[in-house]
mmCIF file of C-alpha atoms and ligand atoms in Angstrom:
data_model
loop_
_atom_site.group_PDB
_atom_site.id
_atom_site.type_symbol
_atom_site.label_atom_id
_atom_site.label_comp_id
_atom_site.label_asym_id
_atom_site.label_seq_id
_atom_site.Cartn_x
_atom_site.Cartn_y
_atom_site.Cartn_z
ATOM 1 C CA UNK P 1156 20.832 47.754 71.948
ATOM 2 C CA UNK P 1157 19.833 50.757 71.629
ATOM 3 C CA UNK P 1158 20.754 52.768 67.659
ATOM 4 C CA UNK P 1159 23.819 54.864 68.360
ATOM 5 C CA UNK P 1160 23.655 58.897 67.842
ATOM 6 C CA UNK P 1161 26.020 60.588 65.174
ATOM 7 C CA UNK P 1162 27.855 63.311 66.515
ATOM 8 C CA UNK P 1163 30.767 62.831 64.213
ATOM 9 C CA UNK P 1164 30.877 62.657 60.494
ATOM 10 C CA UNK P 1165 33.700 61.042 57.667
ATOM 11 C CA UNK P 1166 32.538 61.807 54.203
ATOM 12 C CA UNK P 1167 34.154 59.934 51.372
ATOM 13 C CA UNK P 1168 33.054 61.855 47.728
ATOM 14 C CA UNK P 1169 32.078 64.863 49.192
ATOM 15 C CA UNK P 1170 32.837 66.777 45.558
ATOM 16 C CA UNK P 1171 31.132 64.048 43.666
ATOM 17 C CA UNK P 1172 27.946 64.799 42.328
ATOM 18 C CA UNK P 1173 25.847 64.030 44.639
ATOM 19 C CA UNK P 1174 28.654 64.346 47.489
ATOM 20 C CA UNK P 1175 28.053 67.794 47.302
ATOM 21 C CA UNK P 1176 24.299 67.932 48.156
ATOM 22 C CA UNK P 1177 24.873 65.367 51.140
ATOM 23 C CA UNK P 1178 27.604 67.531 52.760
ATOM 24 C CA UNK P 1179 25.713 70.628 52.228
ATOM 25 C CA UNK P 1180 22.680 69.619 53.989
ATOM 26 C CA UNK P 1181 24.931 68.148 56.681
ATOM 27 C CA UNK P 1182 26.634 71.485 57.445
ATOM 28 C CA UNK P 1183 23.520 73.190 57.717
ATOM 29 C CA UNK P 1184 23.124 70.728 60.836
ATOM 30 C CA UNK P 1185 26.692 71.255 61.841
ATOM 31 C CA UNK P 1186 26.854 72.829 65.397
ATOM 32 C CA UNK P 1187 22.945 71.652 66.179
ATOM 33 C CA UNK P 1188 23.013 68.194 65.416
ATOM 34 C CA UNK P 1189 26.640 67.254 64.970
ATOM 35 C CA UNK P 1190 30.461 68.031 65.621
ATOM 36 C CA UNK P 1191 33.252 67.482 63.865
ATOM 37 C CA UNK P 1192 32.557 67.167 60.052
ATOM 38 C CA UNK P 1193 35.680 65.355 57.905
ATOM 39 C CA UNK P 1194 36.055 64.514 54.461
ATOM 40 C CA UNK P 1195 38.472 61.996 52.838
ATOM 41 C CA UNK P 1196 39.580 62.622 49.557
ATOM 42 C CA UNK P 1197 42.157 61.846 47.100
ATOM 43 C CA UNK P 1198 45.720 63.997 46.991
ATOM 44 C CA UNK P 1199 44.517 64.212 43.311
ATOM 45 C CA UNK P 1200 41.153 66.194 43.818
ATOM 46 C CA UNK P 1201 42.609 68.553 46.690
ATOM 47 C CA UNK P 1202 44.607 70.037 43.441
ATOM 48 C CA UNK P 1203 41.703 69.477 40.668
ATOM 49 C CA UNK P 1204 39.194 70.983 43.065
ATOM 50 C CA UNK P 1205 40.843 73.196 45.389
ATOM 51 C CA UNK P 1206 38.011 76.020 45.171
ATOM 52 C CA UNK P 1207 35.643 73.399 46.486
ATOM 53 C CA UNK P 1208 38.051 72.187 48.939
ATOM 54 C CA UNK P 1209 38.899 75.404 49.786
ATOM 55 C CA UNK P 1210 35.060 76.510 50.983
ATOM 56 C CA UNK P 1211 34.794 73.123 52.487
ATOM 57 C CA UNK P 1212 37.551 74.474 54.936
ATOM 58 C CA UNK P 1213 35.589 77.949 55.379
ATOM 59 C CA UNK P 1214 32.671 76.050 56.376
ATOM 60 C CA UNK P 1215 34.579 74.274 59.198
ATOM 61 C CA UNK P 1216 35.180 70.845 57.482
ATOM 62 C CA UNK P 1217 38.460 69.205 58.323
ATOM 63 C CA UNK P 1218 40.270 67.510 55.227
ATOM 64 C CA UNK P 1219 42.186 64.685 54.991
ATOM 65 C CA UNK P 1220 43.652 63.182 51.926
ATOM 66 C CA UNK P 1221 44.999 59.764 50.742
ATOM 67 C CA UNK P 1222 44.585 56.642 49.432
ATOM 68 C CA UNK P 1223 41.154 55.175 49.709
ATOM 69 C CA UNK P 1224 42.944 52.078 48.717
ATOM 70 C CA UNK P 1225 45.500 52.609 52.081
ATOM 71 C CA UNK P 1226 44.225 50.216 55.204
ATOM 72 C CA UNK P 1227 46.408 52.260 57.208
ATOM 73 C CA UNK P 1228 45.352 55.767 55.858
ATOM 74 C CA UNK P 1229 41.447 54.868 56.191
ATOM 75 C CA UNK P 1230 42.450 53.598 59.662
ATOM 76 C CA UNK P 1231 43.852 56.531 60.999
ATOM 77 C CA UNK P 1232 41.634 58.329 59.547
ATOM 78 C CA UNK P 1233 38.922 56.933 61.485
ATOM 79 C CA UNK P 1234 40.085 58.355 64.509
ATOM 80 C CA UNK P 1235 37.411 60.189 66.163
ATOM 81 C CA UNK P 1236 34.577 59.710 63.847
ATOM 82 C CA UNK P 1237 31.278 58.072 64.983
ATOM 83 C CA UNK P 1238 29.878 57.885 61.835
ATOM 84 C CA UNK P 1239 30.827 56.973 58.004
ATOM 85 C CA UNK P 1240 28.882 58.251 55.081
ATOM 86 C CA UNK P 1241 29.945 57.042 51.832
ATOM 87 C CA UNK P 1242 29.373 58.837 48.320
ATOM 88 C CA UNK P 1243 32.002 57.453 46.396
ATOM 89 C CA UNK P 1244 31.166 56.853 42.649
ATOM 90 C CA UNK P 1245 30.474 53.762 40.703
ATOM 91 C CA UNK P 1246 33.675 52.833 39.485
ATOM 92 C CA UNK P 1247 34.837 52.491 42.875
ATOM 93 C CA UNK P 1248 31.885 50.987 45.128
ATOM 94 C CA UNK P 1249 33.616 47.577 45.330
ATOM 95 C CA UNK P 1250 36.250 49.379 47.853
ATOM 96 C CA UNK P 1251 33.577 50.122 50.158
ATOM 97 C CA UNK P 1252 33.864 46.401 51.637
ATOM 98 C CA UNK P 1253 37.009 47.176 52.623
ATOM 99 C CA UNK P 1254 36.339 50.868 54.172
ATOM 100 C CA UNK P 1255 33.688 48.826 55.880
ATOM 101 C CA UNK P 1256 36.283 46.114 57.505
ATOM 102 C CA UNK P 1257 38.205 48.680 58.626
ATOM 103 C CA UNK P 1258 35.342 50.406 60.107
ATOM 104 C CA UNK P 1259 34.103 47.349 61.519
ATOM 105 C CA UNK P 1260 37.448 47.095 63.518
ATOM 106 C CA UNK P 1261 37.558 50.772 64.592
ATOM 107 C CA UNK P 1262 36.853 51.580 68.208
ATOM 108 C CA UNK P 1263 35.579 55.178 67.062
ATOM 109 C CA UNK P 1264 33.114 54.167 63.909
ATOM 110 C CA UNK P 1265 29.589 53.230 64.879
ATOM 111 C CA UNK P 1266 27.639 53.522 61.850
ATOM 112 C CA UNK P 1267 28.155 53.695 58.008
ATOM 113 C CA UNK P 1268 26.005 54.695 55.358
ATOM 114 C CA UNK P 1269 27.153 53.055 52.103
ATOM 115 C CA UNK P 1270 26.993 54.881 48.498
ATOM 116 C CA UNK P 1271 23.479 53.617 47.502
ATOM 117 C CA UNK P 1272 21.214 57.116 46.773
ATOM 118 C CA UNK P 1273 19.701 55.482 43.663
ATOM 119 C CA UNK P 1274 17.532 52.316 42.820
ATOM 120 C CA UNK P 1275 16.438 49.850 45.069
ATOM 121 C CA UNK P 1276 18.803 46.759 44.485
ATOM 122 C CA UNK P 1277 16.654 44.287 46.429
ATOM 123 C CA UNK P 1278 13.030 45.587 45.166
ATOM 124 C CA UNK P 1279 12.228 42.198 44.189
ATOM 125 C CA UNK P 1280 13.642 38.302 42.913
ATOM 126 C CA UNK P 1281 14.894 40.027 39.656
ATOM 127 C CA UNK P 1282 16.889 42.213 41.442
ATOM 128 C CA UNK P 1283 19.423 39.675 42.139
ATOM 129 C CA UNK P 1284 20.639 39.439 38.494
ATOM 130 C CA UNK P 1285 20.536 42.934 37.283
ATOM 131 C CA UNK P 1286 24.041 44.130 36.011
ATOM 132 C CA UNK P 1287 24.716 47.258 37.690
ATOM 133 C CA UNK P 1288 23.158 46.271 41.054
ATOM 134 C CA UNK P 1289 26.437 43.625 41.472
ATOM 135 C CA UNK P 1290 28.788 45.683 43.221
ATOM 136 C CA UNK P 1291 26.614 46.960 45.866
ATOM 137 C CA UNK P 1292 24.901 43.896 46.650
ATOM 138 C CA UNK P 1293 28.277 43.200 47.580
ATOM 139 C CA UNK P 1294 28.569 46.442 50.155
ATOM 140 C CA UNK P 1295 25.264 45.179 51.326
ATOM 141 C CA UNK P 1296 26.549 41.769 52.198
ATOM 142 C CA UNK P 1297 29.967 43.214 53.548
ATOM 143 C CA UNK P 1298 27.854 45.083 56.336
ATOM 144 C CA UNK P 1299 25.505 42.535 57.212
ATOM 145 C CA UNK P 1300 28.617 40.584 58.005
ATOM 146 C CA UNK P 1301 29.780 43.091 60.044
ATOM 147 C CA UNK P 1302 29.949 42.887 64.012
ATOM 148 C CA UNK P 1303 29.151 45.897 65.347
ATOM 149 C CA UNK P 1304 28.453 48.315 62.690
ATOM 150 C CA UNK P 1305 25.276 49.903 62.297
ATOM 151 C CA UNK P 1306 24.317 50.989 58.760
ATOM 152 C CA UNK P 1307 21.252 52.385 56.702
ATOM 153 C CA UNK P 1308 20.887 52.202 52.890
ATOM 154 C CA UNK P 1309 19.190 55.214 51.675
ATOM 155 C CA UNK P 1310 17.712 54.116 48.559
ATOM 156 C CA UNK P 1311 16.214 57.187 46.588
ATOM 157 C CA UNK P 1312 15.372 56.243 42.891
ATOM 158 C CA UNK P 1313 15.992 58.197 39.796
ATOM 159 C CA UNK P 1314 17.172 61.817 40.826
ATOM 160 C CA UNK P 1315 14.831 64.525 39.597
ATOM 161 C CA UNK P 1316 17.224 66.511 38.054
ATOM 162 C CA UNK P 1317 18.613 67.408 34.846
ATOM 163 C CA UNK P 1318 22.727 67.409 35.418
ATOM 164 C CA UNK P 1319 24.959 64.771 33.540
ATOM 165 C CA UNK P 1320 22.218 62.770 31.643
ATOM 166 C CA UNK P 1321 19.897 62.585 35.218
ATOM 167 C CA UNK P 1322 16.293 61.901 34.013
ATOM 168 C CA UNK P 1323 15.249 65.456 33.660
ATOM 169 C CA UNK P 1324 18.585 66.295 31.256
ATOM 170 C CA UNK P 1325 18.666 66.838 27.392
ATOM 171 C CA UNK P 1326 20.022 63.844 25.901
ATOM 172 C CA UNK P 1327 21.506 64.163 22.599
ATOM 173 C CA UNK P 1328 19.046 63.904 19.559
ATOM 174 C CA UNK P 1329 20.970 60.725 18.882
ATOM 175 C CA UNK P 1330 20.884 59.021 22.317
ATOM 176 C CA UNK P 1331 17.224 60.034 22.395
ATOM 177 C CA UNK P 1332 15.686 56.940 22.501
ATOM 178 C CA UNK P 1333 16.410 56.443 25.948
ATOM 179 C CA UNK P 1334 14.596 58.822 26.881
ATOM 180 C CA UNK P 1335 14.776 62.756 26.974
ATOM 181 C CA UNK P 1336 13.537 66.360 28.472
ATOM 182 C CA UNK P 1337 15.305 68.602 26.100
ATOM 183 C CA UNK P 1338 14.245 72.100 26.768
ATOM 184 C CA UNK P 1339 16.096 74.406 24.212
ATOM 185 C CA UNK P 1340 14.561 71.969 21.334
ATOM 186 C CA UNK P 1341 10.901 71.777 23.068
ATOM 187 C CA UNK P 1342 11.299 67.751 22.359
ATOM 188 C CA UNK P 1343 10.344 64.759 24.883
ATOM 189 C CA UNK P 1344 10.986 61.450 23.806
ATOM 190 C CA UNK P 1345 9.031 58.890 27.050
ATOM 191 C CA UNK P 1346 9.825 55.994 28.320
ATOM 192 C CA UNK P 1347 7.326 52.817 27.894
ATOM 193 C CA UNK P 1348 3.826 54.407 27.143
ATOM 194 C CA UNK P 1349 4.219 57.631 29.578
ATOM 195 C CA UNK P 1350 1.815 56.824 31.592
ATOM 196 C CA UNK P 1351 3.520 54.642 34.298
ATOM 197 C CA UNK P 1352 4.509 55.770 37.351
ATOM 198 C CA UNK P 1353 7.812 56.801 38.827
ATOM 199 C CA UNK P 1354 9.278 58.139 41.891
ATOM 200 C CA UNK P 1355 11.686 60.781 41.570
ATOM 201 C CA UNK P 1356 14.330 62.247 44.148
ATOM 202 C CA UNK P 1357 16.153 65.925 43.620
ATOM 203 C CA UNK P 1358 19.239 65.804 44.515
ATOM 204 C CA UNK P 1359 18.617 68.618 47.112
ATOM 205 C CA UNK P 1360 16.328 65.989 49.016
ATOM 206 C CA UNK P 1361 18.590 63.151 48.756
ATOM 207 C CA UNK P 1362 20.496 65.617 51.206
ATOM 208 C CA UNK P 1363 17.960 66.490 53.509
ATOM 209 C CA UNK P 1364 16.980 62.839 53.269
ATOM 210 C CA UNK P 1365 20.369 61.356 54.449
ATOM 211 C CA UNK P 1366 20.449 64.209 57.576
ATOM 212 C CA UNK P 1367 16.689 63.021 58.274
ATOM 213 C CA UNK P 1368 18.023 59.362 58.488
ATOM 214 C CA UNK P 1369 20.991 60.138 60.698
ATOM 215 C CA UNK P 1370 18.746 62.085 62.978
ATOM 216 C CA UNK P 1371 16.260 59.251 63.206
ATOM 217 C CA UNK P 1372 19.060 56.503 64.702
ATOM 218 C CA UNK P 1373 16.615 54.239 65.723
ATOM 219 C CA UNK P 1374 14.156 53.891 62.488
ATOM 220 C CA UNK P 1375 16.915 53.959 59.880
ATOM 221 C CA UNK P 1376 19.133 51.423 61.898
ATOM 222 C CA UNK P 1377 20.112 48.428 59.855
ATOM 223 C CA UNK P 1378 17.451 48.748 57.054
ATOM 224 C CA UNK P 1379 16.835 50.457 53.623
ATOM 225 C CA UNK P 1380 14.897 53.357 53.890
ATOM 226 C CA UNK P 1381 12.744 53.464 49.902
ATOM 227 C CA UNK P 1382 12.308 57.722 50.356
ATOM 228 C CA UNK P 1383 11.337 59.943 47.654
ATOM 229 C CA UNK P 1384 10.328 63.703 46.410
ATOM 230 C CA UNK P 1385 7.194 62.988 44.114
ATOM 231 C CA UNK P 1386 5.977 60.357 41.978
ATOM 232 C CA UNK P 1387 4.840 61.273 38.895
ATOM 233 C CA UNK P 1388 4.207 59.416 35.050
ATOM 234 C CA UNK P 1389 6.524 60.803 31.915
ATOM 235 C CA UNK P 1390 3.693 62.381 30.503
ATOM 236 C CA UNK P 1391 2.797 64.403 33.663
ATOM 237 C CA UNK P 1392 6.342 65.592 33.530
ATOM 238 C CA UNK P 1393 6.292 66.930 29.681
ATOM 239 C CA UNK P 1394 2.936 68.616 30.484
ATOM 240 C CA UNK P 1395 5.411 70.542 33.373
ATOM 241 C CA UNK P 1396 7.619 71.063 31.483
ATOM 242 C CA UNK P 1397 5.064 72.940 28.575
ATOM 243 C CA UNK P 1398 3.669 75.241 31.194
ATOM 244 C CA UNK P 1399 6.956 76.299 32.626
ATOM 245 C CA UNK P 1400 7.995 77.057 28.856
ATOM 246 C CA UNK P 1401 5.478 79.033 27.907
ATOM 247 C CA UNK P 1402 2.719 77.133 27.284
ATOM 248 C CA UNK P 1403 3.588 75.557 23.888
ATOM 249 C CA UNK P 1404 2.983 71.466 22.810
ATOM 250 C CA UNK P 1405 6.422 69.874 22.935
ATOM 251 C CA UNK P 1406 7.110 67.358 20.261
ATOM 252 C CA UNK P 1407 6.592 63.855 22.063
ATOM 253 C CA UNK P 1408 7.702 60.670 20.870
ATOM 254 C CA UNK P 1409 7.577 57.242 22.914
ATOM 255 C CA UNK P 1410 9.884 54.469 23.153
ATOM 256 C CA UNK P 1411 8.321 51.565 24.365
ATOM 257 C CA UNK P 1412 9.224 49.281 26.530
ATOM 258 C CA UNK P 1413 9.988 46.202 24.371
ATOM 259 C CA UNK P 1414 12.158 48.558 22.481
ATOM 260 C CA UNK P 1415 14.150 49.485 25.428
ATOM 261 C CA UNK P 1416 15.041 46.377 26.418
ATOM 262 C CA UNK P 1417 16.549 45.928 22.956
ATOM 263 C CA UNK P 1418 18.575 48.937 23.265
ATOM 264 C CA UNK P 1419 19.412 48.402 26.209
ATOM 265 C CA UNK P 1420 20.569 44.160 25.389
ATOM 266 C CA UNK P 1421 22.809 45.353 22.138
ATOM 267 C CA UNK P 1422 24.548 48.432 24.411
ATOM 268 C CA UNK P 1423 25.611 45.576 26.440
ATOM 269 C CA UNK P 1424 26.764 43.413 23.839
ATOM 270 C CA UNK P 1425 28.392 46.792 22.013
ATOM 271 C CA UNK P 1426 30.318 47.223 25.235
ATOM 272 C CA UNK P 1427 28.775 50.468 25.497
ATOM 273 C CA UNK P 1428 29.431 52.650 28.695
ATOM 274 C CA UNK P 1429 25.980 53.830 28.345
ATOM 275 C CA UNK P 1430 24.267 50.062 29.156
ATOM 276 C CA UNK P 1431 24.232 50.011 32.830
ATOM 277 C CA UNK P 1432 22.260 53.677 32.404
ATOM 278 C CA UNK P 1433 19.509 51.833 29.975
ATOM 279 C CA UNK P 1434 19.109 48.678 32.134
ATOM 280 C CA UNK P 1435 18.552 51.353 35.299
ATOM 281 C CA UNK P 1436 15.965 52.882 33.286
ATOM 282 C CA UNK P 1437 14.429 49.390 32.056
ATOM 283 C CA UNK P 1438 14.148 49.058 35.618
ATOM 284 C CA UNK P 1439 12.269 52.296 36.569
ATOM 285 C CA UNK P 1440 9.809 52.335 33.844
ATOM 286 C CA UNK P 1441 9.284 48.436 34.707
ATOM 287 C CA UNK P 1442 7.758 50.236 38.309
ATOM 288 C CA UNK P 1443 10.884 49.286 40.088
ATOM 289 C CA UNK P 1444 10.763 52.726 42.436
ATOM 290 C CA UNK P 1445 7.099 52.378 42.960
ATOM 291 C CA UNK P 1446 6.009 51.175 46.821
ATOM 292 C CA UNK P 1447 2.771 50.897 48.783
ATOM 293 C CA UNK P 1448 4.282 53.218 51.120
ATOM 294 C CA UNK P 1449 7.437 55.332 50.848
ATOM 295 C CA UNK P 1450 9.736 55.908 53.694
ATOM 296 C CA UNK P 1451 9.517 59.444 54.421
ATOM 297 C CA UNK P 1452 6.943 59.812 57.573
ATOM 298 C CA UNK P 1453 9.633 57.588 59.248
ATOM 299 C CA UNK P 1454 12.131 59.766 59.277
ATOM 300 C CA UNK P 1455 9.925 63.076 59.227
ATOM 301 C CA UNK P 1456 10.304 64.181 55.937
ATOM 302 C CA UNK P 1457 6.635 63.132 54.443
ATOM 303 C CA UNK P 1458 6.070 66.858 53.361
ATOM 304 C CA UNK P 1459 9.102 68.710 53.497
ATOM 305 C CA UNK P 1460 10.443 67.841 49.988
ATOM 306 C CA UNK P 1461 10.496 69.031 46.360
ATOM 307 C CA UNK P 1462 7.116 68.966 44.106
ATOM 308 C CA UNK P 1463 7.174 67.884 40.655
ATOM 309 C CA UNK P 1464 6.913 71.645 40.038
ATOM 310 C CA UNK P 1465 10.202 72.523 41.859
ATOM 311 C CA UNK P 1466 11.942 69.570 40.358
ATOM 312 C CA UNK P 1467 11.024 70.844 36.423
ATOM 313 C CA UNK P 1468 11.742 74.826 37.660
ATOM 314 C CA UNK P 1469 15.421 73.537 38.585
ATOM 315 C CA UNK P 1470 15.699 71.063 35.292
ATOM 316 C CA UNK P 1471 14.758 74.048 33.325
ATOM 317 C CA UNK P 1472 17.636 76.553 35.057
ATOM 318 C CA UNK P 1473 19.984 73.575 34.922
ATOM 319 C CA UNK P 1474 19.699 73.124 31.117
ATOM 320 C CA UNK P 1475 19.692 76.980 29.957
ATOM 321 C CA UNK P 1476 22.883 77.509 31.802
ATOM 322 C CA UNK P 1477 24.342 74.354 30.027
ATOM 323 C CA UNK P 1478 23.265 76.108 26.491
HETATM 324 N N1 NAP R 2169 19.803 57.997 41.584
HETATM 325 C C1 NAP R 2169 20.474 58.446 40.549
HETATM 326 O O1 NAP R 2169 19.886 58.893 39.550
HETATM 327 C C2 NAP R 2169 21.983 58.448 40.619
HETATM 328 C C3 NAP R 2169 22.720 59.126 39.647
HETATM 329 C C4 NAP R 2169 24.112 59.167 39.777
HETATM 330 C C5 NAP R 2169 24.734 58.513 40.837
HETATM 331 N N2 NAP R 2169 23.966 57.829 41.754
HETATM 332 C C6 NAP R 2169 24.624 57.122 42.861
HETATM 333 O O2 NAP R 2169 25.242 58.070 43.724
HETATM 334 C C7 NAP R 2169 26.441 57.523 44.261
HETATM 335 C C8 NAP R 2169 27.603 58.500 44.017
HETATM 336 O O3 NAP R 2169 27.736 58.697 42.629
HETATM 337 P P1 NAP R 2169 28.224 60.097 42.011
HETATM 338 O O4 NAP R 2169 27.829 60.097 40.577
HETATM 339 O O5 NAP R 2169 27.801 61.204 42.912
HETATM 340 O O6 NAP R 2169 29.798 59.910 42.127
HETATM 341 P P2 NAP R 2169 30.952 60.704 41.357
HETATM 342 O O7 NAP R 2169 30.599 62.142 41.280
HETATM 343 O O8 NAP R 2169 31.288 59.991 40.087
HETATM 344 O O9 NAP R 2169 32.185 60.443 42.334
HETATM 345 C C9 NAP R 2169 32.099 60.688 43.717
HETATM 346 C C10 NAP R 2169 33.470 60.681 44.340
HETATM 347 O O10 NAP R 2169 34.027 59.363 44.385
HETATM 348 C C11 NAP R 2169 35.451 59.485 44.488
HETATM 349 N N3 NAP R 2169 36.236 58.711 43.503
HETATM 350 C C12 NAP R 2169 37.520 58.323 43.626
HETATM 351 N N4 NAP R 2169 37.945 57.632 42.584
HETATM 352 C C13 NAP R 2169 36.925 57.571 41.730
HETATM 353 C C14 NAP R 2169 36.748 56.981 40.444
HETATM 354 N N5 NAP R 2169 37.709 56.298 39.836
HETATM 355 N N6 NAP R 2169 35.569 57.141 39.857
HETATM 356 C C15 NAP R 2169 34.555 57.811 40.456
HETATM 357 N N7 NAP R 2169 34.680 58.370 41.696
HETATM 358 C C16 NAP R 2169 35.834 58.251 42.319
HETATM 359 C C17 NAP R 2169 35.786 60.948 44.248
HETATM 360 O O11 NAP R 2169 35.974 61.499 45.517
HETATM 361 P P3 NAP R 2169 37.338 62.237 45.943
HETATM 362 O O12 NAP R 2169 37.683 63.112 44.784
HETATM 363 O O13 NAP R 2169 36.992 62.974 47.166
HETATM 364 O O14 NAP R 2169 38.346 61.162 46.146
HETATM 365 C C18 NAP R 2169 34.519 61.486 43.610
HETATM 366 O O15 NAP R 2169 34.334 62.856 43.817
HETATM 367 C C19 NAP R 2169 26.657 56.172 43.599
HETATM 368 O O16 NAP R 2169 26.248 55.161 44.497
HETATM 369 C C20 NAP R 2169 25.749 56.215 42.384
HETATM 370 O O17 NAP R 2169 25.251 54.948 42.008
HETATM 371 C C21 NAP R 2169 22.621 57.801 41.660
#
């Protein structure tokens, strides 16, 4: 059968992080490419956020509120929408396989893009066990049980970008062992011996990447598309970062691999919130966002996204505003 357009979009976290970047790029395409643009949110954040919900509104996006949690509130409201995309946050992936039921059931929902935008949970055997990969190998099996739903997982990698400890960000000069960009103190500490390889994705792309994918019905149906912005090593990205601060040697310091997987065993042992972020980063300096071939040309986004250069510019504006 042949993949089924999107003409009509429910967004659930669309003033998360990156919520915001996924509905922005989609109402650039509102009016062209799609229709009716909804969000579902919490009664909670239309009072926490109502600036954001507020411009949501100017921009034409209808808002409905409720429990996430509420069969019949999901349900209803359902009605109308062709398409789900799904940013919700961590804590709260495992309700996903119920939004996806639901949708499964609903004669209006066609197709529903689950809250991956991160690393690749079935990149290899291994991936099976890791820790933080749990809950949405769960979503994943949820949809292939599905009937009639169509679904992509957009699987981006690391985000190039330096908000809320991202890989670009300043950690503090405690926490930096797992690994750090910290412009104001011109100090690096790299992951593994800096020169492996990564693939990064800005969170600006991760939007353009999701519109590319619901554009492209047929080669995103029912698959993970692996996309990206630029792949790069740690120590390319420190050399960046020098030129676009003037030039200067940054103090660089290494943490190697072996010692990150003991960081990250005795954060899990601690408890520590912090854990699942170490074993993700285990993961990417292991090469676990690396691919023959990316994504991208399927959807038509092979050169269209951010350079390592654009990626360090924003990191760099992102961290003096934070000082
Ligand atoms: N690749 C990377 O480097 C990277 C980094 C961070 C996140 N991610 C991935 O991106 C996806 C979204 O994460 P995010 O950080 O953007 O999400 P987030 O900002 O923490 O939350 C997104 C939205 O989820 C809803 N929500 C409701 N209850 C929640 C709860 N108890 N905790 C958290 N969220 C709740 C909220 O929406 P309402 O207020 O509208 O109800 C919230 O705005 C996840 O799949 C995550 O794994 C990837």
């Amino acid at each position: 059968m042949a993949a089924h357009r999107t003409q009509n979009i429910l967004i659930f976290g669309a003033t998360g992080l990156i919520g915001e970047f996924i509905i922005d790029a989609i109402l650039a395409s509102k009016g062209k490419e799609f229709s009716r643009i909804g969000i579902f949110t919490s009664n909670n954040t239309l009072w926490t956020k109502s600036d954001e919900i507020d411009r949501l509104k100017a921009r034409g996006v209808e808002v409905l509120s409720g429990n996430l949690a509420s069969a019949d509130a999901v349900s209803e409201a359902y009605n109308g929408f062709d398409t789900v995309v799904s940013c919700v946050g961590r804590p709260i992936i495992h309700h996903q396989v119920q939004l996806i039921e639901l949708a499964d059931k609903h004669p209006d929902v066609k197709k529903f893009f689950p809250s991956e935008y991160g690393t690749d949970i079935e990149y290899g055997p291994s991936s099976a066990n890791e820790k933080p990969h749990q809950q949405k190998l769960k979503v994943r099996a949820a949809l292939k049980a599905t009937k009639d739903l169509e679904y992509t997982y957009v699987v981006t990698g690391p985000y190039g970008d330096a908000d809320r400890g991202l890989f670009l960000s300043a950690r503090p000069p405690e926490d930096e062992a797992g690994g750090t960009f910290d412009v104001k103190r011109k100090r690096a500490v790299l992951l593994g011996d800096g020169n492996g390889r990564i693939s990064l994705t800005t969170m600006r792309d991760v939007g353009k990447l999701v519109v590319a994918a619901l554009l492209h019905p047929e080669e995103a149906k029912n698959r993970a598309l692996r996309v990206n912005s630029f792949t790069t090593t740690p120590k390319d990205i420190v050399a960046e970062f020098e030129k676009q601060t003037g030039g200067q040697s940054w103090s660089v310091d290494f943490t190697p691999l072996s010692q990150l997987k003991q960081l990250e065993q005795q954060a899990w042992e601690r408890g520590d919130a912090h854990a699942g972020t170490l074993t993700l980063r285990r993961i990417w300096s292991e090469g676990g966002t690396l691919y023959e071939k990316r994504d991208n040309a399927l959807i038509g986004m092979e050169d269209s996204v951010d350079s390592l250069q654009d990626a360090v510019k924003r990191a760099i504006e992102v961290q003096s505003k934070a000082t």
